[in-house]
Coordinates of C-alpha atoms and ligand atoms in Angstrom, one line a residue:
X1 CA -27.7 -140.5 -117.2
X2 CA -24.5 -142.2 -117.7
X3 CA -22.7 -138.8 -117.8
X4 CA -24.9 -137.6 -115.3
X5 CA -23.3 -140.2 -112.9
X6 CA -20.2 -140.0 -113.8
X7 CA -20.2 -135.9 -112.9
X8 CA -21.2 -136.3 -110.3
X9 CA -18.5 -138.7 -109.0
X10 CA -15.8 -136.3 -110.2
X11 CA -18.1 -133.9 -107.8
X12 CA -17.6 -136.1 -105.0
X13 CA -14.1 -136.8 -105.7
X14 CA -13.2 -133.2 -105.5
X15 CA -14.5 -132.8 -102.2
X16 CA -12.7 -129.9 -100.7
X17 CA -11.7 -130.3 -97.1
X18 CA -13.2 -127.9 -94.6
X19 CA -10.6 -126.2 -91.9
X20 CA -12.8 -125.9 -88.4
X21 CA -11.5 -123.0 -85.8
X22 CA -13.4 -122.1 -82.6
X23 CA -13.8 -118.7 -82.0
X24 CA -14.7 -117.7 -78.2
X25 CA -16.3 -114.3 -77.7
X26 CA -14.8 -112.0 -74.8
X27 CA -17.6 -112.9 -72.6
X28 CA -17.7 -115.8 -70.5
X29 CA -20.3 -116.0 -68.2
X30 CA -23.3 -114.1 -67.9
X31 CA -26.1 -114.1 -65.3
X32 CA -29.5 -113.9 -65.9
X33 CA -33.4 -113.7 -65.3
X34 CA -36.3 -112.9 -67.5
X35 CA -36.0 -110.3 -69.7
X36 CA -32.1 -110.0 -69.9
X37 CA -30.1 -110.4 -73.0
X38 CA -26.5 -110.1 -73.7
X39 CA -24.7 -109.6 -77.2
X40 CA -21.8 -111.6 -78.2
X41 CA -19.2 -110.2 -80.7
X42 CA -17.1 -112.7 -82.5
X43 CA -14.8 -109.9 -83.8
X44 CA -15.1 -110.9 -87.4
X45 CA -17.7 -112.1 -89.5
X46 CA -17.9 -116.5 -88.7
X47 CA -20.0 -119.0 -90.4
X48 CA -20.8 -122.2 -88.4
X49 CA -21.9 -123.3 -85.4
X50 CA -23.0 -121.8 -82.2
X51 CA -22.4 -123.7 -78.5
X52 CA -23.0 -122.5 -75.2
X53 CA -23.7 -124.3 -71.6
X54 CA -26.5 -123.3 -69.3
X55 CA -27.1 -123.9 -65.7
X56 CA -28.5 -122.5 -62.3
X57 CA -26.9 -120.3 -60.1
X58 CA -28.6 -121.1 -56.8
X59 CA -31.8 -123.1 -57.2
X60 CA -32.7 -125.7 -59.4
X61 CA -34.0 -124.4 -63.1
X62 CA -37.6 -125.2 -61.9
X63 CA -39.2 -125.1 -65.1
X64 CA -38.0 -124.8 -69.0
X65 CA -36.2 -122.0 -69.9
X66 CA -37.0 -119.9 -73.1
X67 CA -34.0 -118.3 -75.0
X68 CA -34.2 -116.2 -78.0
X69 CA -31.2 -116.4 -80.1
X70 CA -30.1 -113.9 -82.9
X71 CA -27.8 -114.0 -85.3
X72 CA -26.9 -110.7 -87.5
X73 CA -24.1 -110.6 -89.8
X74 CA -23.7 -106.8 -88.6
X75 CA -25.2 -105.0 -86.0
X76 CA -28.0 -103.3 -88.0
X77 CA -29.4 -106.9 -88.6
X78 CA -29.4 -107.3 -84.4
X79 CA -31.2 -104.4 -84.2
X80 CA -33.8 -104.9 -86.7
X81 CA -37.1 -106.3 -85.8
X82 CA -37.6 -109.2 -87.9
X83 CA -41.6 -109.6 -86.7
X84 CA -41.4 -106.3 -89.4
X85 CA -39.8 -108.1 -92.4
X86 CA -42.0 -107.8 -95.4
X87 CA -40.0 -109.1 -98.3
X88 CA -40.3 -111.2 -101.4
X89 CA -38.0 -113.9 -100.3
X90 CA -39.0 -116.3 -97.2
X91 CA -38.6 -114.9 -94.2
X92 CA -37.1 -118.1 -92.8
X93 CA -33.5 -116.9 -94.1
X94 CA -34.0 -114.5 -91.3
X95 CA -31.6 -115.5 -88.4
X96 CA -33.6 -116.0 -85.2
X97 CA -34.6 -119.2 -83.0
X98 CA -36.4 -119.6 -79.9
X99 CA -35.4 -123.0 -78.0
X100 CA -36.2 -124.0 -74.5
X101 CA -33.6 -125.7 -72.7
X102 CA -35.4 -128.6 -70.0
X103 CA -32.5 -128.6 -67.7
X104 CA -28.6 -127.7 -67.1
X105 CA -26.5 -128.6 -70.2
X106 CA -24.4 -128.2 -73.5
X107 CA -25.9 -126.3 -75.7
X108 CA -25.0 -127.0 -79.8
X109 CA -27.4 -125.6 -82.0
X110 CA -27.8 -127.9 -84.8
X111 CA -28.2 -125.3 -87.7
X112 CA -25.3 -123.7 -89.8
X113 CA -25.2 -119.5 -89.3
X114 CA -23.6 -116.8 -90.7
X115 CA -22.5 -114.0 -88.4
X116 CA -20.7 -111.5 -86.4
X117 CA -22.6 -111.1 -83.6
X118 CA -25.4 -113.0 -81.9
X119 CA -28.0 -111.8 -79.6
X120 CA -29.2 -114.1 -76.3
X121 CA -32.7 -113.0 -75.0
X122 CA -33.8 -114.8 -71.6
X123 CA -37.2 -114.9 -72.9
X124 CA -38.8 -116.5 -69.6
X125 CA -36.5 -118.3 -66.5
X126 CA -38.4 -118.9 -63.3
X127 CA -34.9 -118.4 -61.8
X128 CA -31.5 -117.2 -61.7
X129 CA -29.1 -118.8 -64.7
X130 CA -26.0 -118.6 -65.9
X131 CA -25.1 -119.1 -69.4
X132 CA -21.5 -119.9 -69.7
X133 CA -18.9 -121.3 -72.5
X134 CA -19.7 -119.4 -75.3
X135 CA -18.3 -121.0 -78.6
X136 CA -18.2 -120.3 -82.5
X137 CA -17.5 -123.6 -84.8
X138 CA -16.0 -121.4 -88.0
X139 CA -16.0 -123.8 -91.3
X140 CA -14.3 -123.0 -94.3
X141 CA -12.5 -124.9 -97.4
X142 CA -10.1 -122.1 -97.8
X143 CA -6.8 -122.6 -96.5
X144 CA -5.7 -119.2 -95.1
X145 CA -2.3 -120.5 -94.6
X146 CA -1.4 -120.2 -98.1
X147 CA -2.6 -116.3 -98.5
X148 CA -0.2 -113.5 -98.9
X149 CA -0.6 -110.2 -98.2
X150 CA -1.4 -108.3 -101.2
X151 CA 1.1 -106.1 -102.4
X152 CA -0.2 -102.7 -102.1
X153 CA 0.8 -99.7 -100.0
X154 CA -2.0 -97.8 -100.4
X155 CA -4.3 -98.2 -97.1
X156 CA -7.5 -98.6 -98.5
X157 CA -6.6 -101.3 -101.0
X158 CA -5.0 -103.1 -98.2
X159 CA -8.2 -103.4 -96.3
X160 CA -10.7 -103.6 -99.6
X161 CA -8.1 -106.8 -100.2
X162 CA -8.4 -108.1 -96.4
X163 CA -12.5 -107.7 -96.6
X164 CA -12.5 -109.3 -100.4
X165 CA -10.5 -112.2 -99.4
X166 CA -12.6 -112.7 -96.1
X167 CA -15.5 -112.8 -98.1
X168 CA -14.4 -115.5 -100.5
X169 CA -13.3 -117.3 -97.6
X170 CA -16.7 -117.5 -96.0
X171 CA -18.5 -119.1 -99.1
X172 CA -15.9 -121.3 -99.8
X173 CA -17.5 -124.3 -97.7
X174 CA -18.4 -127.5 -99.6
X175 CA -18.8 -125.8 -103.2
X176 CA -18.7 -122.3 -104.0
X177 CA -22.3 -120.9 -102.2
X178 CA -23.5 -117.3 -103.3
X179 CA -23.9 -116.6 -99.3
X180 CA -24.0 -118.4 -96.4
X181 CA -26.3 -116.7 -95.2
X182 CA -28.7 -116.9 -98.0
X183 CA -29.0 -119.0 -100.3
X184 CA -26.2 -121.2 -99.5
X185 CA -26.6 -122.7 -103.5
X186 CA -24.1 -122.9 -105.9
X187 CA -24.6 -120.3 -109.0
X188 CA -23.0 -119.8 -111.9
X189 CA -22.9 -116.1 -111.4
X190 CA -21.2 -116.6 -108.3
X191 CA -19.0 -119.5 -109.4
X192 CA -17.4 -117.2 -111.9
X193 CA -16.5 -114.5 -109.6
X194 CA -15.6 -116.8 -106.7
X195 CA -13.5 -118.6 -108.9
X196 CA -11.4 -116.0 -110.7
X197 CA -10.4 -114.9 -107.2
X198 CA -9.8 -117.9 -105.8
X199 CA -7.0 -118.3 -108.5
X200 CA -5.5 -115.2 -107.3
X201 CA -6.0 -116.1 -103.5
X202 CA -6.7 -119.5 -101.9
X203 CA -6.3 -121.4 -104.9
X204 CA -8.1 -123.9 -104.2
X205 CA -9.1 -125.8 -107.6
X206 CA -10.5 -128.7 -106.6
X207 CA -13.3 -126.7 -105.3
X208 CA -13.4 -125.4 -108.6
X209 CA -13.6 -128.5 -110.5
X210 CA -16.2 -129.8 -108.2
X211 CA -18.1 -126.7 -109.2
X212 CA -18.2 -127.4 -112.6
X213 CA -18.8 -131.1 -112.5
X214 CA -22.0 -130.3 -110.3
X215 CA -23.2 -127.7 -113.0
X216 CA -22.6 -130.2 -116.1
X217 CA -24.7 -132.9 -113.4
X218 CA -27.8 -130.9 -114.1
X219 CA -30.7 -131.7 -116.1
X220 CA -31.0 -129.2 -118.6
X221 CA -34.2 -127.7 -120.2
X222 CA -36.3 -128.5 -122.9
X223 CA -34.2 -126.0 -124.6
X224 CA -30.7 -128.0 -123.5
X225 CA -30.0 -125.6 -121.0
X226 CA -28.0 -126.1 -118.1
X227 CA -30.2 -124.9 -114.6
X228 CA -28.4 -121.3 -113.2
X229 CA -27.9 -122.6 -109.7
X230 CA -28.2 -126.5 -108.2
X231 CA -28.2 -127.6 -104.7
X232 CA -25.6 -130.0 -102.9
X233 CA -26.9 -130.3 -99.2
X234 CA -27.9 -132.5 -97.7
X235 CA -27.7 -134.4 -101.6
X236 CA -27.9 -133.3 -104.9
X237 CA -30.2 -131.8 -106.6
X238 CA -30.7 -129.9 -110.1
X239 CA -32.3 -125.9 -110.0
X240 CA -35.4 -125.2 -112.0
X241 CA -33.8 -122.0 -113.1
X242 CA -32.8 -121.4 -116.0
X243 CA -30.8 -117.8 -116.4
X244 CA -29.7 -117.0 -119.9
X245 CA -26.3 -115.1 -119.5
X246 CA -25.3 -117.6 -116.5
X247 CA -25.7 -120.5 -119.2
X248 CA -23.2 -118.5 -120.6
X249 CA -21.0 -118.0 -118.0
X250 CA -20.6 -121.2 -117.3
X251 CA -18.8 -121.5 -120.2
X252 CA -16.9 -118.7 -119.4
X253 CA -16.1 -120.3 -116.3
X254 CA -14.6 -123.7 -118.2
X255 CA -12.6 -120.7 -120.4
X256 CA -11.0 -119.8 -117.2
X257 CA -10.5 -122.7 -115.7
X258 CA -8.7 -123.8 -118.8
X259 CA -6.4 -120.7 -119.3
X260 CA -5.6 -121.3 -115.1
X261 CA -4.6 -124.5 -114.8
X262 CA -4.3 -126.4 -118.5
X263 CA -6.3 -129.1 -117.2
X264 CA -6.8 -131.7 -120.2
X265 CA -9.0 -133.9 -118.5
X266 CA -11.7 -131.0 -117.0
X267 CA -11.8 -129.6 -120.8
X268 CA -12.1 -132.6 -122.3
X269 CA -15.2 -134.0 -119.8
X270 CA -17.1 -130.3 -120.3
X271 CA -16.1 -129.5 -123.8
X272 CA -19.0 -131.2 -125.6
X273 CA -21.5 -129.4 -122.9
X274 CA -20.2 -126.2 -123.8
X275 CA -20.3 -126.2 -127.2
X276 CA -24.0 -127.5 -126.6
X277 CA -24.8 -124.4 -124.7
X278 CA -23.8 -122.1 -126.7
X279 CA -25.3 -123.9 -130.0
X280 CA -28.2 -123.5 -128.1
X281 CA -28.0 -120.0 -127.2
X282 CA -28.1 -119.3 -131.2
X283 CA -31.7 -120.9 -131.6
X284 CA -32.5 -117.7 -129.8
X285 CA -31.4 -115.5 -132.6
X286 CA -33.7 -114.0 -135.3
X287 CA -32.5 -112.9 -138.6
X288 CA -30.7 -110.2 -137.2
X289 CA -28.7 -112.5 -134.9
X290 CA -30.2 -111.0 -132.3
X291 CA -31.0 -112.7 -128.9
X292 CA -35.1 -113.2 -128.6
X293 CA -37.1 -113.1 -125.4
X294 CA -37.5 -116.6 -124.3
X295 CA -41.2 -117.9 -122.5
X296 CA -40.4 -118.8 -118.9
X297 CA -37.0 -117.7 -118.1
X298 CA -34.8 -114.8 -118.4
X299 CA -31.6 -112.8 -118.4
X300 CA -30.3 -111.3 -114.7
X301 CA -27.1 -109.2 -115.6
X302 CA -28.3 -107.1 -112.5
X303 CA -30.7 -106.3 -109.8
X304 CA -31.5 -103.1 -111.5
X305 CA -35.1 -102.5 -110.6
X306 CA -36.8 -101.5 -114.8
X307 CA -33.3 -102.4 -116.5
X308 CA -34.1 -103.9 -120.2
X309 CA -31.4 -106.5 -120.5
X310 CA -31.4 -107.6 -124.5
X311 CA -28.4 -105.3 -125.2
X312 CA -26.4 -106.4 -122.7
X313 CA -27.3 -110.1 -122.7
X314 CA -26.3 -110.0 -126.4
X315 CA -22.9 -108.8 -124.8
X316 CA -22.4 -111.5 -122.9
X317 CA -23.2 -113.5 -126.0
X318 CA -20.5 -111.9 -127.9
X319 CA -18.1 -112.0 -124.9
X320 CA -18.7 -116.2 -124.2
X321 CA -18.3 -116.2 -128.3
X322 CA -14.6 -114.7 -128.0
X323 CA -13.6 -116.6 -125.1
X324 CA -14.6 -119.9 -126.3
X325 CA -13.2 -119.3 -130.3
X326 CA -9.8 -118.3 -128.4
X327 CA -10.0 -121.7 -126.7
X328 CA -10.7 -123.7 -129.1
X329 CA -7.7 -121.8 -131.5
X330 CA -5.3 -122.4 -128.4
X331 CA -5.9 -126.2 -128.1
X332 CA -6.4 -126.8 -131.7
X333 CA -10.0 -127.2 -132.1
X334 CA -11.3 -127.3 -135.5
X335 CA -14.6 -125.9 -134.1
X336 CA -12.9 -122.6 -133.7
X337 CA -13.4 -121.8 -137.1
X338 CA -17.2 -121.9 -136.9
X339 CA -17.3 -120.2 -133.5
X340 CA -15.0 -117.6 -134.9
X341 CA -16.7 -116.7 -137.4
X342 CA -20.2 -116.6 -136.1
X343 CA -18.7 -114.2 -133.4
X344 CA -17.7 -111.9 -136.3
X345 CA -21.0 -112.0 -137.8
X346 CA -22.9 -111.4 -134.3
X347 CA -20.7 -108.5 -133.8
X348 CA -21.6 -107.1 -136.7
X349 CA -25.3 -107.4 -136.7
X350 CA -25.1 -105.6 -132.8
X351 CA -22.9 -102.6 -134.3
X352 CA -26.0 -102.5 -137.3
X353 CA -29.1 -102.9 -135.2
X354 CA -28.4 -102.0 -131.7
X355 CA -26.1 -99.2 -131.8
X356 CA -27.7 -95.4 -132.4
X357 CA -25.4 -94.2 -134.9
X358 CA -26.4 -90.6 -134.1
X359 CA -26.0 -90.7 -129.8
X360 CA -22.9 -92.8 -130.2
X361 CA -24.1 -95.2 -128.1
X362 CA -25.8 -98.6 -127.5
X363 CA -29.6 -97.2 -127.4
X364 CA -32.1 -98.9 -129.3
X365 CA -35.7 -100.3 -129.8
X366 CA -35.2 -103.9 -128.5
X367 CA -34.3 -102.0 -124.9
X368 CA -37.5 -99.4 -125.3
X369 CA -34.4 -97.1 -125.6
X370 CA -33.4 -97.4 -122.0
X371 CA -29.9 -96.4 -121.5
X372 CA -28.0 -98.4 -119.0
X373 CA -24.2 -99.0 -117.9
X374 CA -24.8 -102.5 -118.2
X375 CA -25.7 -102.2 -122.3
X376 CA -22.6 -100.4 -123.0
X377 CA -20.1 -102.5 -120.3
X378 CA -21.2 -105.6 -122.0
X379 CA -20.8 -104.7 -125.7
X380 CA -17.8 -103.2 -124.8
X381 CA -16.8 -106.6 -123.2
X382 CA -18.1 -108.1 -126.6
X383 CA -15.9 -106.4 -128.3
X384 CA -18.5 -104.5 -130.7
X385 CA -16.9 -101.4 -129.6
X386 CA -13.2 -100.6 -128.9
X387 CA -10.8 -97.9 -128.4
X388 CA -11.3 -94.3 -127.5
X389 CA -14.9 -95.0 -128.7
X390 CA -15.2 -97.5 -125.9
X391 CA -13.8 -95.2 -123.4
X392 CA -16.0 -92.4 -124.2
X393 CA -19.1 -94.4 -124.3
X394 CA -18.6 -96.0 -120.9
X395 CA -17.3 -92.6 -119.1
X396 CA -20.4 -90.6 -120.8
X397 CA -22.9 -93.2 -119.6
X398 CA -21.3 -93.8 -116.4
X399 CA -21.5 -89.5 -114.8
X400 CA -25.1 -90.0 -116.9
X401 CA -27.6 -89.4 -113.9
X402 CA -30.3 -90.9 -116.3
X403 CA -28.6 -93.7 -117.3
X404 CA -29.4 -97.2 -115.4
X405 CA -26.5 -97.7 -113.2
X406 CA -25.1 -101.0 -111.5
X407 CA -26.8 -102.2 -108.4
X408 CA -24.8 -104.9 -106.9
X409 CA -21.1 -105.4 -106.7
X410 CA -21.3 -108.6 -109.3
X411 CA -22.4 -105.8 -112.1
X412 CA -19.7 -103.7 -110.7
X413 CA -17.5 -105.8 -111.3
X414 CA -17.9 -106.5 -115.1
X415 CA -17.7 -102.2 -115.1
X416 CA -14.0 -102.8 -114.0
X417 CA -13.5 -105.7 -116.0
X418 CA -14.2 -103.7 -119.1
X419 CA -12.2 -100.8 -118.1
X420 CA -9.0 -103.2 -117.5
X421 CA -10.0 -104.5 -121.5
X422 CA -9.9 -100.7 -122.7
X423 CA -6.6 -100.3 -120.5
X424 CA -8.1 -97.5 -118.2
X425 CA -6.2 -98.7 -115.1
X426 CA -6.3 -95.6 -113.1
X427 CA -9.8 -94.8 -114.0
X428 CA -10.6 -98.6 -112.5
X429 CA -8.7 -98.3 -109.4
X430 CA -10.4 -95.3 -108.5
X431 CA -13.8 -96.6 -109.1
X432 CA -13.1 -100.0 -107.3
X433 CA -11.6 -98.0 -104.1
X434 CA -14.9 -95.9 -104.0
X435 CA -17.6 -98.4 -104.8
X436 CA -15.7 -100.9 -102.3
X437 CA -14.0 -98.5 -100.1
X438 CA -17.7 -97.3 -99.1
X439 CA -18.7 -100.4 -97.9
X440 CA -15.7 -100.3 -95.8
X441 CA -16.4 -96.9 -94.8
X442 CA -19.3 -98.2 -93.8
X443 CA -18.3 -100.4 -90.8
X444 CA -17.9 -103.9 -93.4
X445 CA -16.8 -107.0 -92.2
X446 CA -17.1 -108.7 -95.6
X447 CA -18.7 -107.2 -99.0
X448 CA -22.7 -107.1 -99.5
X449 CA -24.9 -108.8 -102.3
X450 CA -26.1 -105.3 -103.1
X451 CA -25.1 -101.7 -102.4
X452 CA -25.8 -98.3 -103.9
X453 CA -24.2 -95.6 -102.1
X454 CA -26.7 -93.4 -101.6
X455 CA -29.4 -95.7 -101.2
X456 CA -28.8 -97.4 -97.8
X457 CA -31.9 -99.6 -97.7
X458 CA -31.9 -101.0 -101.0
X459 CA -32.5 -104.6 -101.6
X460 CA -33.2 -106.4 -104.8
X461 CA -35.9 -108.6 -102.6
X462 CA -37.9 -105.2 -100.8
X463 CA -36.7 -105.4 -97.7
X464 CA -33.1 -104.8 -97.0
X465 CA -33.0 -107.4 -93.6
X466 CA -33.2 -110.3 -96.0
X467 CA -30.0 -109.2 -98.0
X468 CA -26.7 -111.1 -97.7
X469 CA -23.9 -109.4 -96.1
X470 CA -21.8 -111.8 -96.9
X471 CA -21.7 -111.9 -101.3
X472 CA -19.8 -114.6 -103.3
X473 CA -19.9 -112.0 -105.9
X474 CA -18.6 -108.9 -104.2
X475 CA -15.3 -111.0 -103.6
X476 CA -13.1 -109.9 -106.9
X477 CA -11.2 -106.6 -105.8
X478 CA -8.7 -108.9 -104.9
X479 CA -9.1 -110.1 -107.9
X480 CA -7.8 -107.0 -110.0
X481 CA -5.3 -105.7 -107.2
X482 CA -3.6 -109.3 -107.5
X483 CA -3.5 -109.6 -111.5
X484 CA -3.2 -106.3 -112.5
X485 CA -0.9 -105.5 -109.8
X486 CA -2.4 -102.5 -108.4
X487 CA -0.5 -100.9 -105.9
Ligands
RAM1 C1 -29.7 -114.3 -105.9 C2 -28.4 -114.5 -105.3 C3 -27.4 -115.1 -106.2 C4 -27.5 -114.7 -107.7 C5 -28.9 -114.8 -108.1 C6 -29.2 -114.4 -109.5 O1 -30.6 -115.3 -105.5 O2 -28.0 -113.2 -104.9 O3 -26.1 -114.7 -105.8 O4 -26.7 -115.4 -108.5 O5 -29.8 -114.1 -107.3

């Protein structure tokens, strides 16, 4: 509790500031009587608040008037008819009000949107009105004062960069949010990305600490794991989910943090939590030192619909393992002897019982021999495979039309992560510019939560109009075109 407390303070302390902007659509009065509507276009993708005035042009209003307001974060979410949403997530994300307005006056609506454009409906007016004074309230913590161009020539990297950097821009507010859009919580997933691009961008670290004091404020499970997302508005509260390579992650994230900015202080408050996650991770081994399926929570590593995650969730094992040992070496810790060495053993153990010596490749029994992009990208990440043998395994299972592939930009990115690791630079730039550059191709203001090319309607949740348009995750080209200098 003590601890608890005292997180959360350093939480608070870290308090980014947030930079407001009004942004005033090109029209700027429009008449109206029942049945009218009129659509607003910001000109980029805002997240804030939405004012407007209202009065009567000749006579007196008479009697309330009924508005219907919509907000879509591109035009396809304006046009869609949200009375037709039938997805797995509450349909209360979905960004649509009806208000009455009494009498002539200011209009602020008191809830927090994310959008581009936004849809006015005159529902019912028993006379002639105006609405007048259109206004957008942006909100972000980023300061876009301090962001440079990136230094690329090459067309579409310069916009993939522009759209990347807009993105992270829109969910930095008071903490890191996955989307503002939905679910406007802080996860570790996210946090990762958002983070390692932030460096790169905005760099913004207090954010960033305040990130990671809000995560090691949680109230872990019965099995001393930290929760995979937590809440901060309108106070704090701890997730009840508990995601097994996210625990991970998060101490992935410290790693970062760390090798950014040498922060003593940070390492020093988080360094006992990490060690504890990862200790705990190992209870999940069996003999083999082999991750085990846990009752009651799980691995995400993608919204692949049928992807068996053991394989790669054991990658991301291995990969916490190396990042935290090198740590620990780098600062002196004793520890990273015992860390070290385990992360040699694991390795092992996945080389012996979850690589098919014969196919070459990361197939096996714990998966229902299932071959997926993610099993190979994460072992490769783990370092259980290097090399030319590396290379061939991801470029076979990549152009393999059976093969699982990644579903959302977050997996996509740890595809490009582990191509940078096996020094495949070209092969990476090309995949980044077409994954991302077909978003953009598409008409994107900022990158999506999910996206497969030739899948236009897919959503993770079963109905594509609850998906966010506006992705923490999908944030890190700018990312690799700013540290690997890709021109
Ligand atoms: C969704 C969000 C979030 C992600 C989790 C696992 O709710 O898209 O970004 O981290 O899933």
């Amino acid at each position: 509790m003590a601890d608890k407390n005292r997180f959360l303070e350093k939480a608070q302390k870290n308090m980014p500031v947030l930079h407001y902007r009004d942004i005033v659509p090109d029209i700027t009065e429009f008449t109206a009587e029942s049945g009218d509507s009129i659509l607003l276009d910001l000109g980029e993708h805002a997240v804030g608040h939405f004012s407007f005035s209202f009065d009567r042009v000749n006579i007196f209003v008479d009697a309330p008037v009924r508005l219907k307001i919509k907000f879509g974060e591109d035009m396809r979410e304006i046009e869609d008819d949200f009375s037709l949403y039938h997805g797995v997530l509450s349909s209360t994300w979905l960004q649509e009000e009806t208000i009455h307005l009494d009498f002539p006056q200011k209009m602020t609506m008191p809830r927090r949107y994310a959008c581009r454009y936004i849809k006015i409906t005159v529902e019912k007016a028993n006379r002639l009105i105006k609405l007048y004074g259109f206004s957008f309230r942006s909100s972000t913590s980023a300061d876009v004062s301090v962001l440079k161009k990136a230094d690329t020539t090459d067309e579409m990297l310069g916009k993939i960069d522009i759209v990347s950097t807009n993105t992270l821009k829109e969910c930095m507010q008071t903490f890191f949010e996955d989307g503002p859009k939905r679910d406007r919580r802080l996860w570790i997933g996210d946090l990762r990305l958002e983070a390692l691009t932030n460096y790169y961008t905005f760099n913004n670290l207090e954010i960033v600490r305040r990130c990671l004091y809000l995560f090691a404020a949680g109230d872990c499970n019965a099995l001393g794991f930290l929760p995979s997302f937590v809440y901060d508005t309108p106070y704090y509260h701890s997730g009840e989910t508990f995601i097994e390579d996210y625990v991970l992650l998060y101490v992935v994230t410290v790693c970062d943090y760390y090798e950014h900015t040498g922060d003593d202080e940070v390492l020093c408050d988080l360094l006992p939590l990490c060690k504890s996650q990862l200790d705990s991770f190992r209870a999940t081994l069996d003999e083999n030192l082999i991750t085990t399926k846990q009752n009651g929570w799980f691995a995400f590593i993608d919204w692949c619909p049928g992807l068996e995650i053991l394989t790669a969730l054991q990658g991301v094992y291995l990969y916490t393992l190396d990042r935290f040992a090198g740590l620990l070496e780098k600062i002196g810790d004793e520890d990273y002897k015992k860390y070290s060495c385990f992360l040699e053993e694991v390795r092992f153990s996945c080389k012996k019982h979850l690589y098919n010596e014969k196919k070459k490749i990361f197939v096996n029994d714990a998966d229902n021999n299932q071959l997926s992009v993610h099993s190979q990208v994460w072992m490769i990440l783990g370092g259980a495979v290097d090399g030319e043998d590396a290379k061939e395994i991801l470029l076979k299972t990549l152009a393999d039309e059976n093969a699982k592939q990644p579903c959302t930009p977050y997996m996509h990115h740890y595809v490009i992560e582990a191509m940078m690791k096996l020094g495949m630079k070209n092969e990476a730039v090309v995949y980044l510019k077409k994954y991302w550059g077909g978003m953009i191709e598409l008409g994107a203001d900022t990158f999506w939560e999910a996206y497969i090319p030739d899948e236009p309607d897919f959503s993770p949740y079963n109905d594509r109009m609850i998906n966010s348009l506006c992705h923490a995750w999908s944030c890190t080209p700018s990312y690799f075109i700013r540290k690997y200098k890709i021109s």
